[in-house]
Amino acid sequence: MNKEIYNALLSLRNNSISVDEAYNSIVSLYNSDLGFANIDMMRTERTGCPEVVFCAGKTVEQAETVIADIHERGKPVLATKAGRVLAKRVQVRFPEAGYDELGQILSLGTLCNEEKRQGLIVVATAGTSDLPAAHEAVRTAEFLGSRVKLICDIGVAGIHRLFSRLDEIREARVIIACAGMEGALAGVLAGLVSSPVIALPTSVGYGASFGGLSALLGMLTSCAPGVSVVNIDNGFGAGYQANLINRS
Amino acid sequence: MNKEIYNALLSLRNNSISVDEAYNSIVSLYNSDLGFANIDMMRTERTGCPEVVFCAGKTVEQAETVIADIHERGKPVLATKAGRVLAKRVQVRFPEAGYDELGQILSLGTLCNEEKRQGLIVVATAGTSDLPAAHEAVRTAEFLGSRVKLICDIGVAGIHRLFSRLDEIREARVIIACAGMEGALAGVLAGLVSSPVIALPTSVGYGASFGGLSALLGMLTSCAPGVSVVNIDNGFGAGYQANLINRS
Amino acid sequence: MNKEIYNALLSLRNNSISVDEAYNSIVSLYNSDLGFANIDMMRTERTGCPEVVFCAGKTVEQAETVIADIHERGKPVLATKAGRVLAKRVQVRFPEAGYDELGQILSLGTLCNEEKRQGLIVVATAGTSDLPAAHEAVRTAEFLGSRVKLICDIGVAGIHRLFSRLDEIREARVIIACAGMEGALAGVLAGLVSSPVIALPTSVGYGASFGGLSALLGMLTSCAPGVSVVNIDNGFGAGYQANLINRS
Amino acid sequence: MNKEIYNALLSLRNNSISVDEAYNSIVSLYNSDLGFANIDMMRTERTGCPEVVFCAGKTVEQAETVIADIHERGKPVLATKAGRVLAKRVQVRFPEAGYDELGQILSLGTLCNEEKRQGLIVVATAGTSDLPAAHEAVRTAEFLGSRVKLICDIGVAGIHRLFSRLDEIREARVIIACAGMEGALAGVLAGLVSSPVIALPTSVGYGASFGGLSALLGMLTSCAPGVSVVNIDNGFGAGYQANLINRS
Amino acid sequence: MNKEIYNALLSLRNNSISVDEAYNSIVSLYNSDLGFANIDMMRTERTGCPEVVFCAGKTVEQAETVIADIHERGKPVLATKAGRVLAKRVQVRFPEAGYDELGQILSLGTLCNEEKRQGLIVVATAGTSDLPAAHEAVRTAEFLGSRVKLICDIGVAGIHRLFSRLDEIREARVIIACAGMEGALAGVLAGLVSSPVIALPTSVGYGASFGGLSALLGMLTSCAPGVSVVNIDNGFGAGYQANLINRS
Amino acid sequence: MNKEIYNALLSLRNNSISVDEAYNSIVSLYNSDLGFANIDMMRTERTGCPEVVFCAGKTVEQAETVIADIHERGKPVLATKAGRVLAKRVQVRFPEAGYDELGQILSLGTLCNEEKRQGLIVVATAGTSDLPAAHEAVRTAEFLGSRVKLICDIGVAGIHRLFSRLDEIREARVIIACAGMEGALAGVLAGLVSSPVIALPTSVGYGASFGGLSALLGMLTSCAPGVSVVNIDNGFGAGYQANLINRS
Amino acid sequence: MNKEIYNALLSLRNNSISVDEAYNSIVSLYNSDLGFANIDMMRTERTGCPEVVFCAGKTVEQAETVIADIHERGKPVLATKAGRVLAKRVQVRFPEAGYDELGQILSLGTLCNEEKRQGLIVVATAGTSDLPAAHEAVRTAEFLGSRVKLICDIGVAGIHRLFSRLDEIREARVIIACAGMEGALAGVLAGLVSSPVIALPTSVGYGASFGGLSALLGMLTSCAPGVSVVNIDNGFGAGYQANLINRS
Amino acid sequence: MNKEIYNALLSLRNNSISVDEAYNSIVSLYNSDLGFANIDMMRTERTGCPEVVFCAGKTVEQAETVIADIHERGKPVLATKAGRVLAKRVQVRFPEAGYDELGQILSLGTLCNEEKRQGLIVVATAGTSDLPAAHEAVRTAEFLGSRVKLICDIGVAGIHRLFSRLDEIREARVIIACAGMEGALAGVLAGLVSSPVIALPTSVGYGASFGGLSALLGMLTSCAPGVSVVNIDNGFGAGYQANLINRS
């Protein structure tokens, strides 16, 4: 129940305000921020993630200001694509800040208590070079309250490595398959497990990889159902979506 | 428990076969089909979808033969990208076959009992022209055992239409956002709801749509987290993934 | 003033309803359609174009139903990418319907009275083959209430043809430059006139035109300022935007 | 009236020159620069923008020379894509030069008096990272004589932010929608306002953004009419076109 | 000497018109068609090709009307991308019309007398499938007055075939190298002859040919200097350019 | 030893011809065809494939003429991309012609005796829809003298199917991996076998397959070494290359 | 014979374990690593190349650790895309390491004894700028046990250079054709020799080379059969595949 | 007449060598370099350009060695894409070397005497930023013996600038039109002059210029005949082709 509307009605009922005053009060809520701030608050509760700071394209000063502002309002912060210089500055100011340099991701606080953690998310990578995107996914999902396990270097060029970890992978409620080059890991996994697979293409590779395009197209056109795809190198998006599914 | 292995062991225990016979019997299973048929059976139980027939690129004769073969082995069949000619031939042979011409999708039997149906999947379309992909998604998810609701024509060009259906959309455990052109529906929905959004780009549009590329890129690069994407016009993949999430 | 909210408040004031009844009445408006229907009505008044039917990707039956529905609610209708079969069916039902086959555009009624027509829009084409997109632009802008003049075949390969029509072109408040191939007409015009130029790339051409891509890129990268671009073959969008500018 | 032609005719009439001298005098104007300088002068009056210097691809020396040359002829100068080194050198030489480092845009003088300023241009950005292109647009339109208001960070991922600023946006005669990634801001705004929207795609994003391609395609294929698009990161072009429309 | 300007000056000198009348008379020439019609006439004499009709994108009726109109004004006509239906209709009306079905090119009259023909143009094709573009080039250059020799099927996959025709090829003043697939013929020829090579990529091929893109890129990036390229399947453009060079 | 040169020298030695006659005789060989006909004959012996007719882009008449000409010179013929109409006409004329309609490939005669057949080529397909390209590969390699085994429908979405055929696949000296969509079959196989893998991408798929581009890029960027790739749908090229390797 | 399964059966036969214990023991093998570790060992023996380290995308520390680990387990190591800094660090630690700076490739040990070397691989380059990819190919094939000959600068722009080396090239059992720009070398060579050609496109070039795309497409669409293609700049892949063919 | 063959025949005739000696002598010429060296010498005479050094992709040391080697054999050298460091090193060694830093082009000697210079080549640029490619073209054509005139900054955004230089442009026998962005200069010029136009697209621009792609496509698809195109930024190729045409 929206208290501001209800109070206005009570005041009207009590004759402490006129019909016109009540009308204006209610309509101003509707016409300005209240209605959509309501949406906003719903959004906060719903996503468990009030503010994520995308640092690419921001100056170090801009990014630092935004992070400090959120933190000082008492909310947890997650900042992605955060370079080492920014991280140093934030950690000087807030020593409790955590920074994963490989994943270029920085956090202040967390959104969950230990007991909220639920189903397992497995982040599987094809190779060592996929680790930056994978780390971004791991840190994001952990920040949002999921348990995460990282399983590295099980690309399909040596498919036995994948099979030897299959039992662990099958424990996941959601799987993030992180691969560059031809991106076949997603489709092969989706054919072997019963969980939804979030495919995370990476820009690992050269030549006809065209910055991750080959992995992206391969994952989109996988003949194995049960795969959906996020943007190239978007570890944050993969971790976020996996957490949503895990929580649902 | 695998009965063939267990029976071989019992026979050995009962001395009705020798150690070498038992060994050969077990290893032949492992070395040939049994082991992987075992995987196959696990797969069947897991996905709830033993065989899906992708009819594009197959002749009508090939597709009909595959469908009949699965059906006659007593299993439910789902056939996608199925043209009207194929559907007519299948329905003459198996009058119980269902066909959704808009979605170009044909089914024989179903994988679930009424009581298995669980959380709701909402399939939302930006416009009427997105209905073919949306229908494919709806029929796929229903075939796999999910309850599905189709909400049409709520594209962002008239965003009030989207808001007027928001309560219904928020009831979904998973949302499929189906749109062509700029594909903005996915990102806007993801910013308004708490469920994971499966973005289904369609080839609706012309010119710089480039056969769905504009919607695909837009959905992949959405600044709203909580979106993952399937191939252009891949209603089957969207319905399948949504059902996996719904069931998890 | 929103009458429904105001009446609810009056009723509360008159004690004919309770506070809770008033609250529910107001909030139901807010939570459902009223607020956004308000937006809707503003939209109708604003754009002067309540409903435009994009027929591509719709079946003939779907398109006819939508057109008839709008028309029977007493509103003017504009339908784009409308094929000849659809047009015939609509004209049988509503003989007053107008159809421009070259532009594949169909109209029932108009949005303006003669006296509303204002500044001139010039639609200039590089060649005869650009006429389909140009016609769509002309009919759209006329339907929305603008005066329009079509000047054909003044492509830059014979730039004297352009100069001989320059006085006419300069009378326009807005210019639509419609060209395929290298699309140079837009930039050349923008360097010669004082009005904003809406560039309308067409898919005319072959080979490295790549379905209009060459014209699109050329128009986007024109070194002459004062050009903005719509989608390839999007005569409707060009006419609509030109009318908005003309009216502003 | 062209004074040089008229004076030649007067001289002929006064017999101070012969027919052949008059002929040569007039034709030399026509054959060389006069005729087109006439066009040039019309152009100057028309666009209110005699010379804009595009600094990318020029050496610092070339750019500085051109800027100084225009300035010293007494005309206002606008220089885009101007780096910090160039700006420093120009400001040392002409301390009155203004420089917006975020927008990489430099100006010397202005084209308008305060009283010429007319309708409002709103420049709306989806996120903080879109500010460089937005600043270029703001400074360009101001230089050309328009009032401009910058509204930041109202991207569609949190659509309530957009709604809370809608009243301000609706005051604009022209809107510039500046966004990277999926670029949905343009289409959503166009569905909510009655003014023409100039879509300004930015190269903000990574992976499948492909340097702004995703935003560009999304904006071109928007299903909301009333949108036209300029080149990726072309804040200058957007500001210029908005000013043309504002002035028309 | 422009007679109209001169006569106006004479009239002024003779006092038969006033200075203002003379001024208006001269300026009206400048402002309207006279000056640029002058350009037009120069163009006609220069190119030897008053009107070429590009039939693609025109209806049969439009194309026939344009062809008949030019022909009836007594000028030779060349019509490219002309289908068989159009050709039949033109030949019924003008039996002297020539039609090359393979090249989809139609002509009425010619631009040269036998004695004007000069240096030789060789049109070389990689394979039989390149003949449509090659024929368009041959007929265009012949229509414009050049001698042309067609040498077929000398693609680099069997480079001895090319060598056995090398003496003939070396007689050419200009060579058109017509090839699809990898388009290597242009670069190999340019390394063996002393004449400029016009590379004519064709859309022959499939898969990664992408409609002629592979040949186009290959020809543009040839490491042999002396190659310039026209659009894919643009036999007309190749023949036209070769004739210009031949004539220069 | 070249008899024609040697005989000329003997004649010179015997004084039956002069030095100039000998010189001209030798140089004419060099300047005309002899040298390169020599290359030609080496080519015939080497490739075992004197003439392959690529029928796409040829008229039925052209293709039939070429096929008949080669056949009547007593040589075996292979014709690819041969439609049903052409095949019918050839079979009426030469009833011994073989035609594989799925592979669109036609043959007259063969290049090998049974005893020449050597190592095995395995052609593996991901799905039924890949059969056209696979058949073209099979027929080409058989025509050229290799033993070939076709193994269908072992795509990685159900990787157990692949494992159950692995022993058969491992018998091959060369493997052709034929797949559309993400094309992962090539990389997975290359990680499991010791033979070179020729990857044959097919245009099977839709949406982001972009006519085979996804499979092509995936195969080119496979992280498993031992893969090389031919053009999309180029079954002929794959079969030809496999036979070369098999024979070496 | 698998000892663990056999021993379990013997124990059952001897009554030292129960049927259930035997069952669990066997099935646990099947479900975990044993079967696929077997695949692993086959892989090692088969490829003659236990581990190749792809250094791009790894930190110097990661790469060094992996190289040292393999080396210290007594196996030969090949590391590709290895920068100078990494090479220095490895050579300080293991002075016997070989480094080819042009090819950015580092090796420790080798996989063959001198007597294992067999057929010749020729690596041919179009120009000096193709040497980096060529060196990577040469070093890879040598490491894997093949004899290799490098023939430089025989691009088709001066085709006589190619002919003067043709005898040497014909001695090869496999040819690697390494070229950027239009990549014609592969097709021309394949038309002149009897060996399979591995086409290695390089990113040499600018403009429409688009990072090697022109060479890649040209090589894929070559009209000469007998060519298969690896990724752009993938010298490692070319050398690996050539060695596989050479060894087969 | 080939002296080596003729002398061998004379020696045979004089009995100073045997038939076998004569045969071996002649065949060795034919089988090795002689025949193709003959081609080589023809090539040198023909192109007037024995060696051009493409420095991109070469180390400074490699480039310097090649340049010095050619120079020391007494031949003129042209080196393109030559950086400042290389130029400094060459000029220290050979002070007579000329270097155009803007065009990144270096020359030692020249191929012509003053009296050989013939028809004029005009190199026209759209803007100042196109100068690097234009300078490369100018220096190349001058080196090869043509007279060249550079006309800058006549892009179509201010088409009067082009008209005021038209008389100069029309004096050219060949025109090089050098432009980035939409590249419209080539088509506009071709419609105004009678000479062949070599279109030289440049990578000037940003966003949808995609590194010169927009100019390239625009020039290829120009509706004005008489245009052929070289690679993006390939000033050398444009100058070379223009000189060939000029000389023919």
PDB file of N, CA, C and O in Angstrom, chain F residues 42 46 170 173 191-194 196-197 220 225-226 228-229 231 240-241 245 247-248, chain G residues 42-43 46 170 173 191-194 197 220 226 228-229 231 240-241 245 247-248:
ATOM      1  N   MET F  42      51.644 -32.833 -67.436  1.00  0.00           N
ATOM      2  CA  MET F  42      52.046 -33.172 -66.070  1.00  0.00           C
ATOM      3  C   MET F  42      50.856 -33.026 -65.132  1.00  0.00           C
ATOM      4  O   MET F  42      50.656 -33.822 -64.249  1.00  0.00           O
ATOM      5  N   ARG F  46      49.276 -35.891 -62.773  1.00  0.00           N
ATOM      6  CA  ARG F  46      49.408 -35.643 -61.344  1.00  0.00           C
ATOM      7  C   ARG F  46      48.087 -35.746 -60.605  1.00  0.00           C
ATOM      8  O   ARG F  46      47.939 -36.444 -59.615  1.00  0.00           O
ATOM      9  N   ARG F 170      38.463 -43.887 -36.593  1.00  0.00           N
ATOM     10  CA  ARG F 170      39.912 -43.969 -36.434  1.00  0.00           C
ATOM     11  C   ARG F 170      40.594 -44.807 -37.497  1.00  0.00           C
ATOM     12  O   ARG F 170      41.824 -44.768 -37.624  1.00  0.00           O
ATOM     13  N   ARG F 173      42.402 -42.704 -42.997  1.00  0.00           N
ATOM     14  CA  ARG F 173      43.663 -41.997 -43.214  1.00  0.00           C
ATOM     15  C   ARG F 173      43.412 -40.481 -43.269  1.00  0.00           C
ATOM     16  O   ARG F 173      44.280 -39.694 -42.928  1.00  0.00           O
ATOM     17  N   GLY F 191      40.465 -33.563 -31.972  1.00  0.00           N
ATOM     18  CA  GLY F 191      41.017 -33.845 -30.647  1.00  0.00           C
ATOM     19  C   GLY F 191      40.980 -35.321 -30.291  1.00  0.00           C
ATOM     20  O   GLY F 191      41.526 -35.720 -29.267  1.00  0.00           O
ATOM     21  N   LEU F 192      40.331 -36.126 -31.122  1.00  0.00           N
ATOM     22  CA  LEU F 192      40.143 -37.538 -30.781  1.00  0.00           C
ATOM     23  C   LEU F 192      40.843 -38.505 -31.723  1.00  0.00           C
ATOM     24  O   LEU F 192      40.932 -39.691 -31.428  1.00  0.00           O
ATOM     25  N   VAL F 193      41.295 -38.017 -32.859  1.00  0.00           N
ATOM     26  CA  VAL F 193      41.878 -38.927 -33.844  1.00  0.00           C
ATOM     27  C   VAL F 193      43.279 -38.470 -34.229  1.00  0.00           C
ATOM     28  O   VAL F 193      43.695 -37.353 -33.922  1.00  0.00           O
ATOM     29  N   SER F 194      43.991 -39.346 -34.929  1.00  0.00           N
ATOM     30  CA  SER F 194      45.363 -39.027 -35.323  1.00  0.00           C
ATOM     31  C   SER F 194      45.486 -38.649 -36.787  1.00  0.00           C
ATOM     32  O   SER F 194      46.592 -38.447 -37.267  1.00  0.00           O
ATOM     33  N   PRO F 196      44.624 -36.265 -40.292  1.00  0.00           N
ATOM     34  CA  PRO F 196      44.236 -34.890 -40.625  1.00  0.00           C
ATOM     35  C   PRO F 196      42.734 -34.824 -40.880  1.00  0.00           C
ATOM     36  O   PRO F 196      42.146 -35.740 -41.447  1.00  0.00           O
ATOM     37  N   VAL F 197      42.139 -33.703 -40.446  1.00  0.00           N
ATOM     38  CA  VAL F 197      40.703 -33.488 -40.611  1.00  0.00           C
ATOM     39  C   VAL F 197      40.503 -32.352 -41.621  1.00  0.00           C
ATOM     40  O   VAL F 197      41.062 -31.268 -41.452  1.00  0.00           O
ATOM     41  N   LEU F 220      37.585 -22.546 -38.666  1.00  0.00           N
ATOM     42  CA  LEU F 220      38.875 -21.876 -38.850  1.00  0.00           C
ATOM     43  C   LEU F 220      39.561 -21.584 -37.520  1.00  0.00           C
ATOM     44  O   LEU F 220      40.782 -21.562 -37.430  1.00  0.00           O
ATOM     45  N   PRO F 225      44.422 -28.490 -33.086  1.00  0.00           N
ATOM     46  CA  PRO F 225      45.200 -28.488 -34.326  1.00  0.00           C
ATOM     47  C   PRO F 225      44.885 -29.732 -35.144  1.00  0.00           C
ATOM     48  O   PRO F 225      44.333 -30.708 -34.634  1.00  0.00           O
ATOM     49  N   GLY F 226      45.228 -29.674 -36.407  1.00  0.00           N
ATOM     50  CA  GLY F 226      44.977 -30.802 -37.296  1.00  0.00           C
ATOM     51  C   GLY F 226      43.737 -30.622 -38.134  1.00  0.00           C
ATOM     52  O   GLY F 226      43.207 -31.577 -38.692  1.00  0.00           O
ATOM     53  N   SER F 228      42.057 -28.341 -41.328  1.00  0.00           N
ATOM     54  CA  SER F 228      42.080 -27.285 -42.343  1.00  0.00           C
ATOM     55  C   SER F 228      40.733 -27.291 -43.043  1.00  0.00           C
ATOM     56  O   SER F 228      40.025 -28.291 -43.026  1.00  0.00           O
ATOM     57  N   VAL F 229      40.390 -26.169 -43.630  1.00  0.00           N
ATOM     58  CA  VAL F 229      39.003 -25.901 -43.978  1.00  0.00           C
ATOM     59  C   VAL F 229      38.863 -25.622 -45.470  1.00  0.00           C
ATOM     60  O   VAL F 229      39.746 -25.013 -46.069  1.00  0.00           O
ATOM     61  N   ASN F 231      35.829 -24.285 -48.553  1.00  0.00           N
ATOM     62  CA  ASN F 231      34.716 -23.335 -48.678  1.00  0.00           C
ATOM     63  C   ASN F 231      33.390 -23.959 -48.202  1.00  0.00           C
ATOM     64  O   ASN F 231      33.229 -25.181 -48.222  1.00  0.00           O
ATOM     65  N   TYR F 240      38.298 -33.793 -52.964  1.00  0.00           N
ATOM     66  CA  TYR F 240      39.504 -33.709 -53.785  1.00  0.00           C
ATOM     67  C   TYR F 240      40.751 -33.644 -52.906  1.00  0.00           C
ATOM     68  O   TYR F 240      41.735 -34.362 -53.114  1.00  0.00           O
ATOM     69  N   GLN F 241      40.709 -32.759 -51.893  1.00  0.00           N
ATOM     70  CA  GLN F 241      41.857 -32.603 -51.005  1.00  0.00           C
ATOM     71  C   GLN F 241      42.093 -33.889 -50.209  1.00  0.00           C
ATOM     72  O   GLN F 241      43.242 -34.319 -50.038  1.00  0.00           O
ATOM     73  N   ILE F 245      45.584 -36.207 -50.168  1.00  0.00           N
ATOM     74  CA  ILE F 245      46.300 -36.612 -48.953  1.00  0.00           C
ATOM     75  C   ILE F 245      46.365 -38.132 -48.877  1.00  0.00           C
ATOM     76  O   ILE F 245      47.410 -38.719 -48.566  1.00  0.00           O
ATOM     77  N   ARG F 247      46.423 -40.227 -51.194  1.00  0.00           N
ATOM     78  CA  ARG F 247      47.276 -40.775 -52.233  1.00  0.00           C
ATOM     79  C   ARG F 247      48.747 -40.496 -51.976  1.00  0.00           C
ATOM     80  O   ARG F 247      49.629 -41.142 -52.506  1.00  0.00           O
ATOM     81  N   SER F 248      49.001 -39.505 -51.142  1.00  0.00           N
ATOM     82  CA  SER F 248      50.391 -39.028 -51.027  1.00  0.00           C
ATOM     83  C   SER F 248      51.273 -40.023 -50.288  1.00  0.00           C
ATOM     84  O   SER F 248      50.797 -40.838 -49.514  1.00  0.00           O
TER      85      SER F 248
ATOM     86  N   MET G  42      45.957 -42.440 -25.649  1.00  0.00           N
ATOM     87  CA  MET G  42      45.954 -42.607 -27.103  1.00  0.00           C
ATOM     88  C   MET G  42      46.259 -41.276 -27.771  1.00  0.00           C
ATOM     89  O   MET G  42      46.982 -41.211 -28.736  1.00  0.00           O
ATOM     90  N   ARG G  43      45.687 -40.226 -27.253  1.00  0.00           N
ATOM     91  CA  ARG G  43      45.903 -38.925 -27.872  1.00  0.00           C
ATOM     92  C   ARG G  43      47.387 -38.557 -27.856  1.00  0.00           C
ATOM     93  O   ARG G  43      47.949 -38.134 -28.853  1.00  0.00           O
ATOM     94  N   ARG G  46      49.323 -40.585 -30.313  1.00  0.00           N
ATOM     95  CA  ARG G  46      48.885 -40.318 -31.682  1.00  0.00           C
ATOM     96  C   ARG G  46      49.491 -39.051 -32.254  1.00  0.00           C
ATOM     97  O   ARG G  46      50.076 -39.044 -33.329  1.00  0.00           O
ATOM     98  N   ARG G 170      57.984 -28.773 -56.247  1.00  0.00           N
ATOM     99  CA  ARG G 170      57.384 -30.070 -56.601  1.00  0.00           C
ATOM    100  C   ARG G 170      57.968 -31.234 -55.827  1.00  0.00           C
ATOM    101  O   ARG G 170      57.408 -32.333 -55.862  1.00  0.00           O
ATOM    102  N   ARG G 173      56.033 -33.103 -50.302  1.00  0.00           N
ATOM    103  CA  ARG G 173      54.860 -33.972 -50.133  1.00  0.00           C
ATOM    104  C   ARG G 173      53.652 -33.137 -49.717  1.00  0.00           C
ATOM    105  O   ARG G 173      52.522 -33.496 -49.978  1.00  0.00           O
ATOM    106  N   GLY G 191      47.361 -25.286 -58.804  1.00  0.00           N
ATOM    107  CA  GLY G 191      47.185 -25.621 -60.206  1.00  0.00           C
ATOM    108  C   GLY G 191      48.458 -26.120 -60.872  1.00  0.00           C
ATOM    109  O   GLY G 191      48.422 -26.565 -62.015  1.00  0.00           O
ATOM    110  N   LEU G 192      49.571 -26.059 -60.159  1.00  0.00           N
ATOM    111  CA  LEU G 192      50.859 -26.419 -60.762  1.00  0.00           C
ATOM    112  C   LEU G 192      51.513 -27.639 -60.139  1.00  0.00           C
ATOM    113  O   LEU G 192      52.496 -28.149 -60.680  1.00  0.00           O
ATOM    114  N   VAL G 193      51.043 -28.069 -58.994  1.00  0.00           N
ATOM    115  CA  VAL G 193      51.711 -29.177 -58.300  1.00  0.00           C
ATOM    116  C   VAL G 193      50.737 -30.305 -58.019  1.00  0.00           C
ATOM    117  O   VAL G 193      49.525 -30.145 -58.142  1.00  0.00           O
ATOM    118  N   SER G 194      51.298 -31.451 -57.612  1.00  0.00           N
ATOM    119  CA  SER G 194      50.450 -32.612 -57.350  1.00  0.00           C
ATOM    120  C   SER G 194      50.242 -32.870 -55.859  1.00  0.00           C
ATOM    121  O   SER G 194      49.640 -33.854 -55.486  1.00  0.00           O
ATOM    122  N   VAL G 197      47.853 -28.600 -50.851  1.00  0.00           N
ATOM    123  CA  VAL G 197      48.316 -27.279 -50.450  1.00  0.00           C
ATOM    124  C   VAL G 197      47.542 -26.828 -49.215  1.00  0.00           C
ATOM    125  O   VAL G 197      46.308 -26.844 -49.221  1.00  0.00           O
ATOM    126  N   LEU G 220      39.758 -19.558 -49.607  1.00  0.00           N
ATOM    127  CA  LEU G 220      38.616 -20.464 -49.450  1.00  0.00           C
ATOM    128  C   LEU G 220      37.874 -20.670 -50.765  1.00  0.00           C
ATOM    129  O   LEU G 220      37.288 -21.723 -51.003  1.00  0.00           O
ATOM    130  N   GLY G 226      42.362 -28.829 -54.296  1.00  0.00           N
ATOM    131  CA  GLY G 226      43.598 -29.248 -53.655  1.00  0.00           C
ATOM    132  C   GLY G 226      44.102 -28.243 -52.648  1.00  0.00           C
ATOM    133  O   GLY G 226      45.254 -28.294 -52.234  1.00  0.00           O
ATOM    134  N   SER G 228      43.252 -26.471 -48.841  1.00  0.00           N
ATOM    135  CA  SER G 228      42.441 -26.270 -47.645  1.00  0.00           C
ATOM    136  C   SER G 228      43.140 -25.222 -46.788  1.00  0.00           C
ATOM    137  O   SER G 228      44.342 -24.999 -46.924  1.00  0.00           O
ATOM    138  N   VAL G 229      42.383 -24.586 -45.923  1.00  0.00           N
ATOM    139  CA  VAL G 229      42.801 -23.314 -45.357  1.00  0.00           C
ATOM    140  C   VAL G 229      42.817 -23.387 -43.827  1.00  0.00           C
ATOM    141  O   VAL G 229      41.969 -24.032 -43.229  1.00  0.00           O
ATOM    142  N   ASN G 231      43.401 -20.809 -40.143  1.00  0.00           N
ATOM    143  CA  ASN G 231      43.065 -19.461 -39.690  1.00  0.00           C
ATOM    144  C   ASN G 231      44.153 -18.450 -40.114  1.00  0.00           C
ATOM    145  O   ASN G 231      45.305 -18.811 -40.331  1.00  0.00           O
ATOM    146  N   TYR G 240      51.280 -27.864 -38.227  1.00  0.00           N
ATOM    147  CA  TYR G 240      50.773 -29.077 -37.574  1.00  0.00           C
ATOM    148  C   TYR G 240      50.066 -29.969 -38.584  1.00  0.00           C
ATOM    149  O   TYR G 240      50.299 -31.171 -38.654  1.00  0.00           O
ATOM    150  N   GLN G 241      49.155 -29.339 -39.359  1.00  0.00           N
ATOM    151  CA  GLN G 241      48.395 -30.113 -40.346  1.00  0.00           C
ATOM    152  C   GLN G 241      49.321 -30.685 -41.415  1.00  0.00           C
ATOM    153  O   GLN G 241      49.176 -31.843 -41.819  1.00  0.00           O
ATOM    154  N   ILE G 245      49.789 -34.713 -42.396  1.00  0.00           N
ATOM    155  CA  ILE G 245      49.672 -35.275 -43.745  1.00  0.00           C
ATOM    156  C   ILE G 245      50.974 -35.950 -44.146  1.00  0.00           C
ATOM    157  O   ILE G 245      50.977 -37.052 -44.704  1.00  0.00           O
ATOM    158  N   ARG G 247      53.080 -37.351 -42.340  1.00  0.00           N
ATOM    159  CA  ARG G 247      53.306 -38.553 -41.557  1.00  0.00           C
ATOM    160  C   ARG G 247      52.343 -39.668 -41.928  1.00  0.00           C
ATOM    161  O   ARG G 247      52.597 -40.834 -41.647  1.00  0.00           O
ATOM    162  N   SER G 248      51.233 -39.303 -42.547  1.00  0.00           N
ATOM    163  CA  SER G 248      50.149 -40.288 -42.696  1.00  0.00           C
ATOM    164  C   SER G 248      50.515 -41.361 -43.706  1.00  0.00           C
ATOM    165  O   SER G 248      51.350 -41.151 -44.571  1.00  0.00           O
TER     166      SER G 248
END
